[in-house]
Amino acid sequence: MVSSRFLIRKVIPVVLFLVCIILLSRRLPVEQREITAEVLDSVIEESDPDKVTGSPPDDQVTYWEEHVSKDIRYAGERDNFVFIKCMKCATQTVAGVLRRYAFTRRLNVMLPRDYNIYLGWPYLLDEVDYRPSEENFNCLIEHAIYNRTIMKPLFPSDTQFITIIREPWSHFKSTFHYFKVDKIAEIKAKDPLVEYLKNIRNYDSIYKHHNSYPYRFCIPDGFSVTRNLLSHCLGMPLGFPQDRDDISRNEVSVYSYITQLDKEFGLVMIMEYFDESMIFLKRLMKWSYKEIVYEKVNIGNYTRDTYPDSIKKKHKKWSPIDYIVYDHFRRKMESQIRNGGLAFQNELKKFKQILQDVNRFCKSVKQSLQFTSKITLKEFTFSGYECAFLSEDVNHLYLLQRRSDADMTKKIKSYKRTC
């Protein structure tokens, strides 16, 4: 029987502390969060040593390697991939899946130098942006601008190029709020988004101006976060930086570039078909269901108002290339789903059931802190530790960087272009 005195003095303060940490961390953009498993584990260790052994403060990598790293590999698994992480397209959720895979397989990941979070984004990748490697990298996951000429020599010949994009209007709303365009451009209106679209060139100029630089998070002068951002991330030359070509007014060049992307990418995922896209990812990489289990992260916290077509058209006129790119790859995705027939639908149904079972189990683990517990499904076993590792409160990029630090034989020069 637990005494009320013990509850008041030991358990309740710990629970309140954990809640405060989680709530405070989720008020920050994912890129700025510093909370990691180290904090949670050390608190849990002090509050109830019978439930889970906390990780030593300076040895998070070893801690997670002991509890989640893979001893058994599936036949035919593919390890080599480049993920082009377009902004605000559920890419943080996909990146979580890919980072976990890379960590548990000890892959050679192209990582930003020091503890940066971008690989030169929104500029083209340069060798000063990443930690050098004597061998080809297995994968790239962090924000980088696609360029096959630059990237291909750095990875094995069988590397798969993957990305995910989103319906441009919803993408615009998300980026508008995420990058605080209304506040930085000092838009004073009842609906700042509508006002922005009515005077878009003026407000975009204010946002991009050097005077706004201190208030922008990792966005260089002259770069628009509301105009053809998807296409820019996919490497289309659109005039940024100033020494790059701009093909946006050349329809033939735009469609030619999209055709080339279609040939070069093994998979362009569509956010509106997220689970379907994950099945195609599983098939492409020859992974199991376990490898594509996910927890949604970095969900935008803003009012999702509806807008008339007249307002939406203003954005389409401002950012037309993204609509062309999205329409092309959405049609392709829908065709693939139709061609998949009943077999694909059954695979999708099974995946949705697995997600439901795992998420229900992980929710109970987070409430009970019973990390040694397991759920056994027909397809795989999933542990409480793996639930914890699934959480957005674990900074997987930081873990990969820490392990890279330990593997380095010599110190590399620091460099930082953006973030």
PDB file of C-alpha atoms in Angstrom, residues 184 186 205-216 221:
ATOM      1  CA  ILE A 184       7.531  39.287 -38.889  1.00  0.00           C
ATOM      2  CA  GLU A 186       3.851  43.133 -39.091  1.00  0.00           C
ATOM      3  CA  SER A 205       9.449  41.871 -49.361  1.00  0.00           C
ATOM      4  CA  ILE A 206       9.194  42.908 -45.716  1.00  0.00           C
ATOM      5  CA  TYR A 207       9.623  39.314 -44.558  1.00  0.00           C
ATOM      6  CA  LYS A 208      12.681  38.739 -46.778  1.00  0.00           C
ATOM      7  CA  HIS A 209      14.338  42.071 -45.984  1.00  0.00           C
ATOM      8  CA  HIS A 210      17.562  42.163 -43.991  1.00  0.00           C
ATOM      9  CA  ASN A 211      15.860  44.187 -41.245  1.00  0.00           C
ATOM     10  CA  SER A 212      13.668  41.151 -40.508  1.00  0.00           C
ATOM     11  CA  TYR A 213      16.602  38.737 -40.287  1.00  0.00           C
ATOM     12  CA  PRO A 214      16.852  38.716 -36.450  1.00  0.00           C
ATOM     13  CA  TYR A 215      13.223  37.583 -36.213  1.00  0.00           C
ATOM     14  CA  ARG A 216      13.330  34.793 -38.819  1.00  0.00           C
ATOM     15  CA  ASP A 221      17.652  37.279 -46.610  1.00  0.00           C
TER      16      ASP A 221
END
